[in-house]
Amino acid sequence: SGRHVQISQGVITASGMRPESYWVQRGQSADKTDAARFDWQGGQLTYGSGGDTRTVSLPDGTQDLLSFLYQLAFDPPLGENTQLHITTGRKLGSYAYQSRGEEIVETPLGPIKALHVAQLRQEGEENTEIWLATEYHYLPLKIRFTDKQGSVMEQTVSAIKVQ
């Protein structure tokens, strides 16, 4: 419950999203704020909260929790497992995703064909599933996050505007 704000800033390159900074606030207090800074030239990622930060090697193609959703539009996992390096602002992890095939997703815009992509996970761990709109350049159409306790948060697109 409460407030959850995320900001990702970066650039779009020929190979997709290239985040430069990521910030997330969970709740109202500053002690629940995490951030990540991507130093692509120096090959380092700095992440953490307040004065408690850590700097590690920056794997090629690393994304943050927001940019990875749009990176999938550039390179959707159509076959075997796809490994993604993702920072939450609190940690850096390697996550496996795989295609679960095409489905029709009911949305406020009507039914839309989507590629269902799911994180491979162990029982009792967090899980993310994404449905990418195949007719809209694989943009995220629906996102379902399941936490360790089994609580589910789901978002579904209500409008798509292409300019």
CSV table of N, CA and C in Angstrom, one decimal:
chain,number,residue,atom,x,y,z
A,1,SER,N,0.8,-1.2,0.0
A,1,SER,CA,0.0,0.0,0.0
A,1,SER,C,0.9,1.2,0.0
A,2,GLY,N,0.3,2.4,-0.3
A,2,GLY,CA,1.1,3.6,-0.3
A,2,GLY,C,1.5,4.0,-1.7
A,3,ARG,N,2.5,4.9,-1.7
A,3,ARG,CA,3.0,5.5,-2.9
A,3,ARG,C,4.1,4.7,-3.5
A,4,HIS,N,4.2,4.6,-4.8
A,4,HIS,CA,5.3,3.9,-5.5
A,4,HIS,C,5.6,4.7,-6.8
A,5,VAL,N,6.8,5.4,-6.8
A,5,VAL,CA,7.2,6.3,-7.9
A,5,VAL,C,8.5,5.8,-8.4
A,6,GLN,N,8.6,5.6,-9.8
A,6,GLN,CA,9.8,5.2,-10.4
A,6,GLN,C,10.1,6.2,-11.6
A,7,ILE,N,11.4,6.5,-11.7
A,7,ILE,CA,11.8,7.4,-12.8
A,7,ILE,C,13.1,6.7,-13.4
A,8,SER,N,13.0,6.5,-14.8
A,8,SER,CA,14.2,6.0,-15.5
A,8,SER,C,14.5,7.0,-16.6
A,9,GLN,N,15.8,7.4,-16.7
A,9,GLN,CA,16.2,8.3,-17.7
A,9,GLN,C,17.4,7.7,-18.5
A,10,GLY,N,17.4,8.0,-19.8
A,10,GLY,CA,18.5,7.4,-20.6
A,10,GLY,C,18.3,7.8,-22.0
A,11,VAL,N,18.9,7.0,-22.9
A,11,VAL,CA,18.8,7.2,-24.4
A,11,VAL,C,18.3,5.9,-25.1
A,12,ILE,N,17.8,6.1,-26.3
A,12,ILE,CA,17.5,5.0,-27.1
A,12,ILE,C,18.6,4.9,-28.2
A,13,THR,N,19.2,3.7,-28.3
A,13,THR,CA,20.2,3.5,-29.3
A,13,THR,C,19.7,2.5,-30.3
A,14,ALA,N,20.6,2.1,-31.3
A,14,ALA,CA,20.2,1.2,-32.3
A,14,ALA,C,19.9,-0.2,-31.7
A,15,SER,N,20.5,-0.5,-30.6
A,15,SER,CA,20.2,-1.8,-29.9
A,15,SER,C,19.2,-1.7,-28.8
A,16,GLY,N,18.6,-0.6,-28.6
A,16,GLY,CA,17.5,-0.5,-27.6
A,16,GLY,C,17.8,0.6,-26.5
A,17,MET,N,17.2,0.3,-25.4
A,17,MET,CA,17.3,1.2,-24.3
A,17,MET,C,18.6,1.2,-23.6
A,18,ARG,N,19.1,2.4,-23.3
A,18,ARG,CA,20.4,2.5,-22.5
A,18,ARG,C,20.2,3.5,-21.4
A,19,PRO,N,19.8,2.9,-20.2
A,19,PRO,CA,19.5,3.8,-19.1
A,19,PRO,C,20.7,4.5,-18.6
A,20,GLU,N,20.5,5.7,-18.0
A,20,GLU,CA,21.6,6.4,-17.4
A,20,GLU,C,21.4,6.6,-15.9
A,21,SER,N,20.1,6.7,-15.5
A,21,SER,CA,19.8,6.8,-14.1
A,21,SER,C,18.4,6.2,-13.8
A,22,TYR,N,18.2,5.7,-12.6
A,22,TYR,CA,17.0,5.1,-12.2
A,22,TYR,C,16.8,5.5,-10.7
A,23,TRP,N,15.5,5.8,-10.4
A,23,TRP,CA,15.2,6.2,-9.1
A,23,TRP,C,13.8,5.6,-8.7
A,24,VAL,N,13.7,5.1,-7.5
A,24,VAL,CA,12.4,4.5,-7.1
A,24,VAL,C,12.1,4.9,-5.6
A,25,GLN,N,10.9,5.3,-5.3
A,25,GLN,CA,10.5,5.6,-3.9
A,25,GLN,C,9.3,4.7,-3.6
A,26,ARG,N,9.4,3.9,-2.5
A,26,ARG,CA,8.4,3.1,-2.1
A,26,ARG,C,7.9,3.6,-0.8
A,27,GLY,N,6.6,4.1,-0.7
A,27,GLY,CA,6.1,4.7,0.5
A,27,GLY,C,6.4,6.2,0.5
A,28,GLN,N,6.3,6.8,1.7
A,28,GLN,CA,6.4,8.2,1.8
A,28,GLN,C,7.8,8.7,2.3
A,29,SER,N,8.6,7.7,2.9
A,29,SER,CA,9.8,8.1,3.6
A,29,SER,C,11.0,8.0,2.7
A,30,ALA,N,12.0,8.8,2.9
A,30,ALA,CA,13.3,8.8,2.1
A,30,ALA,C,14.1,7.5,2.3
A,31,ASP,N,13.9,6.8,3.5
A,31,ASP,CA,14.6,5.6,3.7
A,31,ASP,C,14.1,4.5,2.8
A,32,LYS,N,13.1,4.7,2.1
A,32,LYS,CA,12.6,3.7,1.1
A,32,LYS,C,12.8,4.1,-0.3
A,33,THR,N,13.9,4.9,-0.5
A,33,THR,CA,14.2,5.4,-1.8
A,33,THR,C,15.5,4.8,-2.3
A,34,ASP,N,15.5,4.2,-3.5
A,34,ASP,CA,16.7,3.6,-4.0
A,34,ASP,C,17.0,4.2,-5.4
A,35,ALA,N,18.3,4.2,-5.8
A,35,ALA,CA,18.7,4.8,-7.0
A,35,ALA,C,19.8,4.0,-7.7
A,36,ALA,N,20.0,4.1,-9.0
A,36,ALA,CA,21.1,3.5,-9.7
A,36,ALA,C,21.6,4.5,-10.7
A,37,ARG,N,22.9,4.5,-10.9
A,37,ARG,CA,23.6,5.4,-11.9
A,37,ARG,C,24.4,4.5,-12.8
A,38,PHE,N,24.2,4.6,-14.1
A,38,PHE,CA,24.9,3.7,-15.1
A,38,PHE,C,26.0,4.5,-15.7
A,39,ASP,N,27.3,4.1,-15.5
A,39,ASP,CA,28.4,4.7,-16.1
A,39,ASP,C,28.9,3.8,-17.2
A,40,TRP,N,28.3,3.9,-18.4
A,40,TRP,CA,28.6,3.0,-19.5
A,40,TRP,C,30.1,3.2,-20.0
A,41,GLN,N,30.6,4.4,-20.0
A,41,GLN,CA,32.0,4.6,-20.4
A,41,GLN,C,33.0,4.0,-19.5
A,42,GLY,N,32.7,4.1,-18.2
A,42,GLY,CA,33.6,3.5,-17.2
A,42,GLY,C,33.3,2.1,-16.9
A,43,GLY,N,32.1,1.6,-17.4
A,43,GLY,CA,31.7,0.2,-17.1
A,43,GLY,C,31.3,-0.1,-15.7
A,44,GLN,N,30.7,0.9,-15.0
A,44,GLN,CA,30.3,0.6,-13.6
A,44,GLN,C,28.9,1.0,-13.4
A,45,LEU,N,28.3,0.3,-12.4
A,45,LEU,CA,26.9,0.6,-12.0
A,45,LEU,C,27.0,0.9,-10.5
A,46,THR,N,26.4,2.0,-10.1
A,46,THR,CA,26.4,2.4,-8.6
A,46,THR,C,24.9,2.4,-8.2
A,47,TYR,N,24.6,1.6,-7.2
A,47,TYR,CA,23.2,1.6,-6.7
A,47,TYR,C,23.2,1.5,-5.2
A,48,GLY,N,22.0,1.8,-4.7
A,48,GLY,CA,21.7,1.8,-3.3
A,48,GLY,C,20.8,2.9,-2.8
A,49,SER,N,20.9,3.1,-1.5
A,49,SER,CA,20.0,4.1,-0.9
A,49,SER,C,20.8,5.0,0.0
A,50,GLY,N,20.6,6.3,-0.1
A,50,GLY,CA,21.3,7.2,0.7
A,50,GLY,C,22.8,7.1,0.6
A,51,GLY,N,23.4,7.0,1.8
A,51,GLY,CA,24.9,6.8,1.8
A,51,GLY,C,25.3,5.4,1.7
A,52,ASP,N,24.4,4.5,1.7
A,52,ASP,CA,24.7,3.0,1.6
A,52,ASP,C,24.6,2.6,0.1
A,53,THR,N,25.7,2.9,-0.6
A,53,THR,CA,25.8,2.5,-2.1
A,53,THR,C,26.8,1.5,-2.3
A,54,ARG,N,26.7,0.9,-3.5
A,54,ARG,CA,27.7,-0.1,-3.9
A,54,ARG,C,28.0,0.1,-5.4
A,55,THR,N,29.2,-0.1,-5.8
A,55,THR,CA,29.6,0.1,-7.2
A,55,THR,C,30.1,-1.3,-7.7
A,56,VAL,N,29.6,-1.7,-8.8
A,56,VAL,CA,30.0,-3.0,-9.4
A,56,VAL,C,30.2,-2.9,-10.9
A,57,SER,N,30.8,-3.9,-11.5
A,57,SER,CA,30.9,-3.9,-13.0
A,57,SER,C,29.5,-3.9,-13.6
A,58,LEU,N,29.5,-3.2,-14.7
A,58,LEU,CA,28.2,-3.0,-15.4
A,58,LEU,C,28.2,-3.9,-16.6
A,59,PRO,N,27.4,-5.0,-16.5
A,59,PRO,CA,27.3,-5.9,-17.6
A,59,PRO,C,26.6,-5.3,-18.8
A,60,ASP,N,27.1,-5.6,-20.0
A,60,ASP,CA,26.5,-5.1,-21.3
A,60,ASP,C,25.0,-5.3,-21.3
A,61,GLY,N,24.2,-4.3,-21.7
A,61,GLY,CA,22.8,-4.5,-21.8
A,61,GLY,C,22.0,-4.4,-20.6
A,62,THR,N,22.6,-4.0,-19.4
A,62,THR,CA,21.9,-3.9,-18.2
A,62,THR,C,20.8,-2.9,-18.3
A,63,GLN,N,19.6,-3.2,-17.7
A,63,GLN,CA,18.5,-2.4,-17.7
A,63,GLN,C,18.0,-2.1,-16.2
A,64,ASP,N,17.1,-1.2,-16.1
A,64,ASP,CA,16.4,-1.0,-14.8
A,64,ASP,C,15.0,-1.5,-14.8
A,65,LEU,N,14.3,-1.5,-13.7
A,65,LEU,CA,12.9,-2.1,-13.7
A,65,LEU,C,11.9,-1.4,-14.7
A,66,LEU,N,12.2,-0.2,-15.1
A,66,LEU,CA,11.3,0.4,-16.1
A,66,LEU,C,11.8,0.2,-17.5
A,67,SER,N,13.1,0.4,-17.7
A,67,SER,CA,13.6,0.4,-19.1
A,67,SER,C,13.5,-1.1,-19.7
A,68,PHE,N,13.7,-2.1,-18.8
A,68,PHE,CA,13.7,-3.4,-19.4
A,68,PHE,C,12.3,-3.8,-20.1
A,69,LEU,N,11.2,-3.2,-19.6
A,69,LEU,CA,9.9,-3.5,-20.2
A,69,LEU,C,9.9,-3.0,-21.6
A,70,TYR,N,10.6,-1.9,-21.9
A,70,TYR,CA,10.6,-1.3,-23.3
A,70,TYR,C,11.8,-1.9,-24.1
A,71,GLN,N,12.8,-2.4,-23.4
A,71,GLN,CA,13.9,-3.1,-24.1
A,71,GLN,C,13.3,-4.4,-24.8
A,72,LEU,N,12.3,-5.0,-24.1
A,72,LEU,CA,11.7,-6.2,-24.7
A,72,LEU,C,11.0,-5.9,-26.0
A,73,ALA,N,10.6,-4.6,-26.2
A,73,ALA,CA,10.0,-4.2,-27.5
A,73,ALA,C,11.1,-4.2,-28.6
A,74,PHE,N,12.3,-3.9,-28.2
A,74,PHE,CA,13.4,-4.0,-29.2
A,74,PHE,C,13.9,-5.4,-29.5
A,75,ASP,N,13.8,-6.2,-28.5
A,75,ASP,CA,14.4,-7.6,-28.7
A,75,ASP,C,13.5,-8.6,-27.9
A,76,PRO,N,12.3,-8.8,-28.4
A,76,PRO,CA,11.4,-9.7,-27.6
A,76,PRO,C,11.9,-11.2,-27.6
A,77,PRO,N,11.8,-11.8,-26.5
A,77,PRO,CA,12.3,-13.2,-26.4
A,77,PRO,C,11.4,-14.2,-27.1
A,78,LEU,N,11.7,-14.5,-28.3
A,78,LEU,CA,10.7,-15.3,-29.1
A,78,LEU,C,11.0,-16.8,-29.0
A,79,GLY,N,12.1,-17.2,-28.5
A,79,GLY,CA,12.4,-18.6,-28.4
A,79,GLY,C,12.9,-19.0,-27.0
A,80,GLU,N,14.1,-19.5,-27.0
A,80,GLU,CA,14.7,-20.0,-25.8
A,80,GLU,C,14.8,-18.9,-24.7
A,81,ASN,N,15.3,-19.3,-23.6
A,81,ASN,CA,15.4,-18.3,-22.4
A,81,ASN,C,16.3,-17.1,-22.8
A,82,THR,N,15.9,-16.0,-22.4
A,82,THR,CA,16.7,-14.7,-22.5
A,82,THR,C,17.1,-14.3,-21.2
A,83,GLN,N,18.4,-14.1,-21.0
A,83,GLN,CA,19.0,-13.6,-19.7
A,83,GLN,C,19.0,-12.1,-19.7
A,84,LEU,N,18.5,-11.4,-18.7
A,84,LEU,CA,18.5,-10.0,-18.6
A,84,LEU,C,19.2,-9.6,-17.3
A,85,HIS,N,20.1,-8.6,-17.4
A,85,HIS,CA,20.6,-8.0,-16.2
A,85,HIS,C,19.8,-6.8,-15.9
A,86,ILE,N,19.2,-6.8,-14.6
A,86,ILE,CA,18.3,-5.7,-14.3
A,86,ILE,C,18.6,-5.2,-12.9
A,87,THR,N,18.7,-3.9,-12.7
A,87,THR,CA,18.8,-3.3,-11.3
A,87,THR,C,17.5,-2.8,-10.8
A,88,THR,N,17.3,-3.0,-9.6
A,88,THR,CA,16.1,-2.5,-8.9
A,88,THR,C,16.4,-1.2,-8.2
A,89,GLY,N,17.6,-0.8,-8.2
A,89,GLY,CA,18.1,0.4,-7.5
A,89,GLY,C,18.6,-0.1,-6.1
A,90,ARG,N,18.2,-1.3,-5.7
A,90,ARG,CA,18.7,-1.9,-4.5
A,90,ARG,C,19.7,-3.0,-4.7
A,91,LYS,N,19.6,-3.6,-5.9
A,91,LYS,CA,20.5,-4.7,-6.2
A,91,LYS,C,20.6,-4.9,-7.7
A,92,LEU,N,21.5,-5.7,-8.2
A,92,LEU,CA,21.6,-6.0,-9.6
A,92,LEU,C,21.5,-7.5,-9.7
A,93,GLY,N,20.6,-8.0,-10.6
A,93,GLY,CA,20.4,-9.4,-10.7
A,93,GLY,C,20.3,-9.8,-12.2
A,94,SER,N,20.5,-11.1,-12.4
A,94,SER,CA,20.3,-11.7,-13.7
A,94,SER,C,19.1,-12.6,-13.7
A,95,TYR,N,18.2,-12.3,-14.6
A,95,TYR,CA,16.9,-12.9,-14.6
A,95,TYR,C,16.6,-13.6,-16.0
A,96,ALA,N,16.0,-14.8,-16.0
A,96,ALA,CA,15.7,-15.5,-17.2
A,96,ALA,C,14.3,-15.3,-17.5
A,97,TYR,N,14.0,-14.9,-18.8
A,97,TYR,CA,12.7,-14.8,-19.3
A,97,TYR,C,12.5,-15.7,-20.5
A,98,GLN,N,11.3,-16.1,-20.8
A,98,GLN,CA,11.0,-16.9,-21.9
A,98,GLN,C,9.6,-16.6,-22.5
A,99,SER,N,9.4,-16.9,-23.8
A,99,SER,CA,8.1,-16.7,-24.4
A,99,SER,C,7.2,-17.8,-24.0
A,100,ARG,N,6.0,-17.5,-23.7
A,100,ARG,CA,4.9,-18.4,-23.5
A,100,ARG,C,3.9,-18.5,-24.6
A,101,GLY,N,4.3,-17.8,-25.8
A,101,GLY,CA,3.4,-17.9,-26.9
A,101,GLY,C,2.5,-16.7,-27.0
A,102,GLU,N,1.7,-16.7,-28.1
A,102,GLU,CA,0.8,-15.6,-28.3
A,102,GLU,C,-0.6,-15.8,-27.6
A,103,GLU,N,-1.2,-14.7,-27.2
A,103,GLU,CA,-2.5,-14.8,-26.5
A,103,GLU,C,-3.3,-13.6,-26.9
A,104,ILE,N,-4.6,-13.6,-26.8
A,104,ILE,CA,-5.4,-12.5,-26.9
A,104,ILE,C,-5.7,-11.9,-25.5
A,105,VAL,N,-5.4,-10.6,-25.3
A,105,VAL,CA,-5.6,-10.0,-24.0
A,105,VAL,C,-6.8,-9.0,-24.2
A,106,GLU,N,-7.7,-9.1,-23.3
A,106,GLU,CA,-8.8,-8.2,-23.2
A,106,GLU,C,-8.4,-6.9,-22.5
A,107,THR,N,-8.6,-5.8,-23.2
A,107,THR,CA,-8.2,-4.5,-22.6
A,107,THR,C,-9.4,-3.5,-22.8
A,108,PRO,N,-9.3,-2.3,-22.2
A,108,PRO,CA,-10.3,-1.3,-22.4
A,108,PRO,C,-10.4,-0.9,-23.9
A,109,LEU,N,-9.3,-1.2,-24.7
A,109,LEU,CA,-9.3,-0.9,-26.1
A,109,LEU,C,-9.9,-2.0,-26.9
A,110,GLY,N,-10.3,-3.1,-26.3
A,110,GLY,CA,-10.8,-4.3,-27.0
A,110,GLY,C,-9.7,-5.4,-26.9
A,111,PRO,N,-10.0,-6.5,-27.6
A,111,PRO,CA,-9.0,-7.6,-27.6
A,111,PRO,C,-7.8,-7.2,-28.4
A,112,ILE,N,-6.6,-7.5,-27.9
A,112,ILE,CA,-5.3,-7.2,-28.6
A,112,ILE,C,-4.4,-8.5,-28.5
A,113,LYS,N,-3.8,-8.8,-29.7
A,113,LYS,CA,-2.9,-10.0,-29.7
A,113,LYS,C,-1.6,-9.6,-29.1
A,114,ALA,N,-1.1,-10.5,-28.2
A,114,ALA,CA,0.1,-10.2,-27.5
A,114,ALA,C,1.0,-11.4,-27.3
A,115,LEU,N,2.3,-11.2,-27.2
A,115,LEU,CA,3.3,-12.2,-26.9
A,115,LEU,C,3.4,-12.2,-25.4
A,116,HIS,N,3.2,-13.4,-24.7
A,116,HIS,CA,3.2,-13.5,-23.3
A,116,HIS,C,4.7,-13.9,-22.9
A,117,VAL,N,5.3,-13.1,-22.1
A,117,VAL,CA,6.7,-13.3,-21.7
A,117,VAL,C,6.7,-13.5,-20.2
A,118,ALA,N,7.4,-14.5,-19.7
A,118,ALA,CA,7.3,-14.8,-18.3
A,118,ALA,C,8.7,-15.0,-17.7
A,119,GLN,N,8.9,-14.5,-16.5
A,119,GLN,CA,10.2,-14.7,-15.8
A,119,GLN,C,10.2,-16.2,-15.3
A,120,LEU,N,11.3,-16.9,-15.5
A,120,LEU,CA,11.5,-18.2,-14.9
A,120,LEU,C,11.9,-18.0,-13.4
A,121,ARG,N,11.2,-18.6,-12.5
A,121,ARG,CA,11.5,-18.3,-11.1
A,121,ARG,C,11.3,-19.6,-10.3
A,122,GLN,N,11.8,-19.5,-9.1
A,122,GLN,CA,11.6,-20.6,-8.1
A,122,GLN,C,10.4,-20.3,-7.3
A,123,GLU,N,9.7,-21.3,-6.7
A,123,GLU,CA,8.6,-21.1,-5.9
A,123,GLU,C,8.9,-20.2,-4.7
A,124,GLY,N,8.1,-19.3,-4.3
A,124,GLY,CA,8.3,-18.4,-3.2
A,124,GLY,C,9.1,-17.2,-3.6
A,125,GLU,N,9.5,-17.0,-4.8
A,125,GLU,CA,10.2,-15.8,-5.3
A,125,GLU,C,9.3,-14.9,-6.0
A,126,GLU,N,9.7,-13.6,-6.2
A,126,GLU,CA,9.0,-12.6,-6.9
A,126,GLU,C,8.9,-13.1,-8.4
A,127,ASN,N,7.9,-12.6,-9.1
A,127,ASN,CA,7.8,-13.1,-10.5
A,127,ASN,C,7.1,-11.9,-11.3
A,128,THR,N,7.6,-11.8,-12.5
A,128,THR,CA,7.0,-10.8,-13.4
A,128,THR,C,6.6,-11.4,-14.8
A,129,GLU,N,5.4,-11.1,-15.2
A,129,GLU,CA,5.0,-11.6,-16.5
A,129,GLU,C,4.6,-10.3,-17.3
A,130,ILE,N,4.9,-10.3,-18.6
A,130,ILE,CA,4.6,-9.2,-19.5
A,130,ILE,C,3.9,-9.7,-20.7
A,131,TRP,N,2.9,-9.0,-21.2
A,131,TRP,CA,2.3,-9.3,-22.5
A,131,TRP,C,2.7,-8.1,-23.4
A,132,LEU,N,3.3,-8.4,-24.5
A,132,LEU,CA,3.8,-7.4,-25.4
A,132,LEU,C,2.9,-7.4,-26.7
A,133,ALA,N,2.3,-6.2,-27.0
A,133,ALA,CA,1.4,-6.1,-28.1
A,133,ALA,C,2.0,-6.3,-29.4
A,134,THR,N,1.8,-7.4,-30.1
A,134,THR,CA,2.5,-7.7,-31.3
A,134,THR,C,2.1,-6.7,-32.4
A,135,GLU,N,0.9,-6.2,-32.4
A,135,GLU,CA,0.5,-5.2,-33.5
A,135,GLU,C,0.9,-3.8,-33.2
A,136,TYR,N,1.5,-3.6,-32.0
A,136,TYR,CA,2.0,-2.2,-31.6
A,136,TYR,C,3.5,-2.3,-31.2
A,137,HIS,N,4.3,-2.8,-32.1
A,137,HIS,CA,5.7,-2.9,-32.0
A,137,HIS,C,6.2,-3.5,-30.7
A,138,TYR,N,5.5,-4.4,-30.2
A,138,TYR,CA,5.8,-5.2,-28.9
A,138,TYR,C,5.9,-4.3,-27.7
A,139,LEU,N,5.1,-3.2,-27.7
A,139,LEU,CA,5.1,-2.4,-26.4
A,139,LEU,C,4.3,-3.2,-25.3
A,140,PRO,N,4.7,-2.9,-24.1
A,140,PRO,CA,4.0,-3.6,-23.0
A,140,PRO,C,2.5,-3.3,-22.9
A,141,LEU,N,1.7,-4.3,-22.9
A,141,LEU,CA,0.3,-4.2,-22.9
A,141,LEU,C,-0.3,-4.5,-21.6
A,142,LYS,N,0.3,-5.5,-20.9
A,142,LYS,CA,-0.1,-5.9,-19.6
A,142,LYS,C,1.1,-6.4,-18.8
A,143,ILE,N,1.1,-6.0,-17.5
A,143,ILE,CA,2.2,-6.4,-16.7
A,143,ILE,C,1.6,-7.0,-15.4
A,144,ARG,N,2.1,-8.2,-15.0
A,144,ARG,CA,1.6,-8.8,-13.7
A,144,ARG,C,2.9,-9.1,-12.9
A,145,PHE,N,2.9,-8.5,-11.7
A,145,PHE,CA,3.9,-8.8,-10.7
A,145,PHE,C,3.4,-9.5,-9.5
A,146,THR,N,4.0,-10.6,-9.2
A,146,THR,CA,3.6,-11.4,-8.0
A,146,THR,C,4.8,-11.3,-7.0
A,147,ASP,N,4.5,-10.9,-5.7
A,147,ASP,CA,5.5,-10.8,-4.7
A,147,ASP,C,5.8,-12.1,-4.1
A,148,LYS,N,6.7,-12.2,-3.1
A,148,LYS,CA,7.1,-13.4,-2.5
A,148,LYS,C,6.0,-14.1,-1.7
A,149,GLN,N,5.0,-13.2,-1.2
A,149,GLN,CA,3.9,-13.7,-0.4
A,149,GLN,C,2.7,-14.2,-1.3
A,150,GLY,N,2.9,-13.9,-2.6
A,150,GLY,CA,1.8,-14.3,-3.6
A,150,GLY,C,0.8,-13.2,-3.9
A,151,SER,N,1.0,-12.0,-3.4
A,151,SER,CA,0.2,-10.9,-3.7
A,151,SER,C,0.5,-10.5,-5.2
A,152,VAL,N,-0.6,-10.1,-5.9
A,152,VAL,CA,-0.4,-9.8,-7.3
A,152,VAL,C,-0.8,-8.3,-7.6
A,153,MET,N,0.0,-7.7,-8.4
A,153,MET,CA,-0.2,-6.3,-8.9
A,153,MET,C,-0.3,-6.4,-10.4
A,154,GLU,N,-1.4,-5.9,-11.0
A,154,GLU,CA,-1.5,-6.1,-12.4
A,154,GLU,C,-1.8,-4.7,-13.0
A,155,GLN,N,-1.2,-4.4,-14.2
A,155,GLN,CA,-1.5,-3.2,-14.9
A,155,GLN,C,-1.8,-3.6,-16.3
A,156,THR,N,-2.8,-2.9,-16.9
A,156,THR,CA,-3.2,-3.2,-18.2
A,156,THR,C,-3.4,-1.8,-18.9
A,157,VAL,N,-2.9,-1.8,-20.2
A,157,VAL,CA,-2.9,-0.5,-20.9
A,157,VAL,C,-4.4,-0.1,-21.1
A,158,SER,N,-4.6,1.3,-21.0
A,158,SER,CA,-5.9,1.8,-21.3
A,158,SER,C,-6.0,2.7,-22.5
A,159,ALA,N,-4.8,3.1,-23.0
A,159,ALA,CA,-4.7,3.9,-24.2
A,159,ALA,C,-3.3,3.6,-24.9
A,160,ILE,N,-3.3,3.7,-26.2
A,160,ILE,CA,-2.1,3.6,-26.9
A,160,ILE,C,-2.1,4.8,-27.9
A,161,LYS,N,-1.1,5.6,-27.9
A,161,LYS,CA,-1.0,6.7,-28.8
A,161,LYS,C,0.3,6.7,-29.5
A,162,VAL,N,0.4,6.6,-30.8
A,162,VAL,CA,1.6,6.5,-31.5
A,162,VAL,C,1.7,7.8,-32.3
A,163,GLN,N,2.9,8.5,-32.1
A,163,GLN,CA,3.1,9.8,-32.8
A,163,GLN,C,4.2,9.7,-33.8
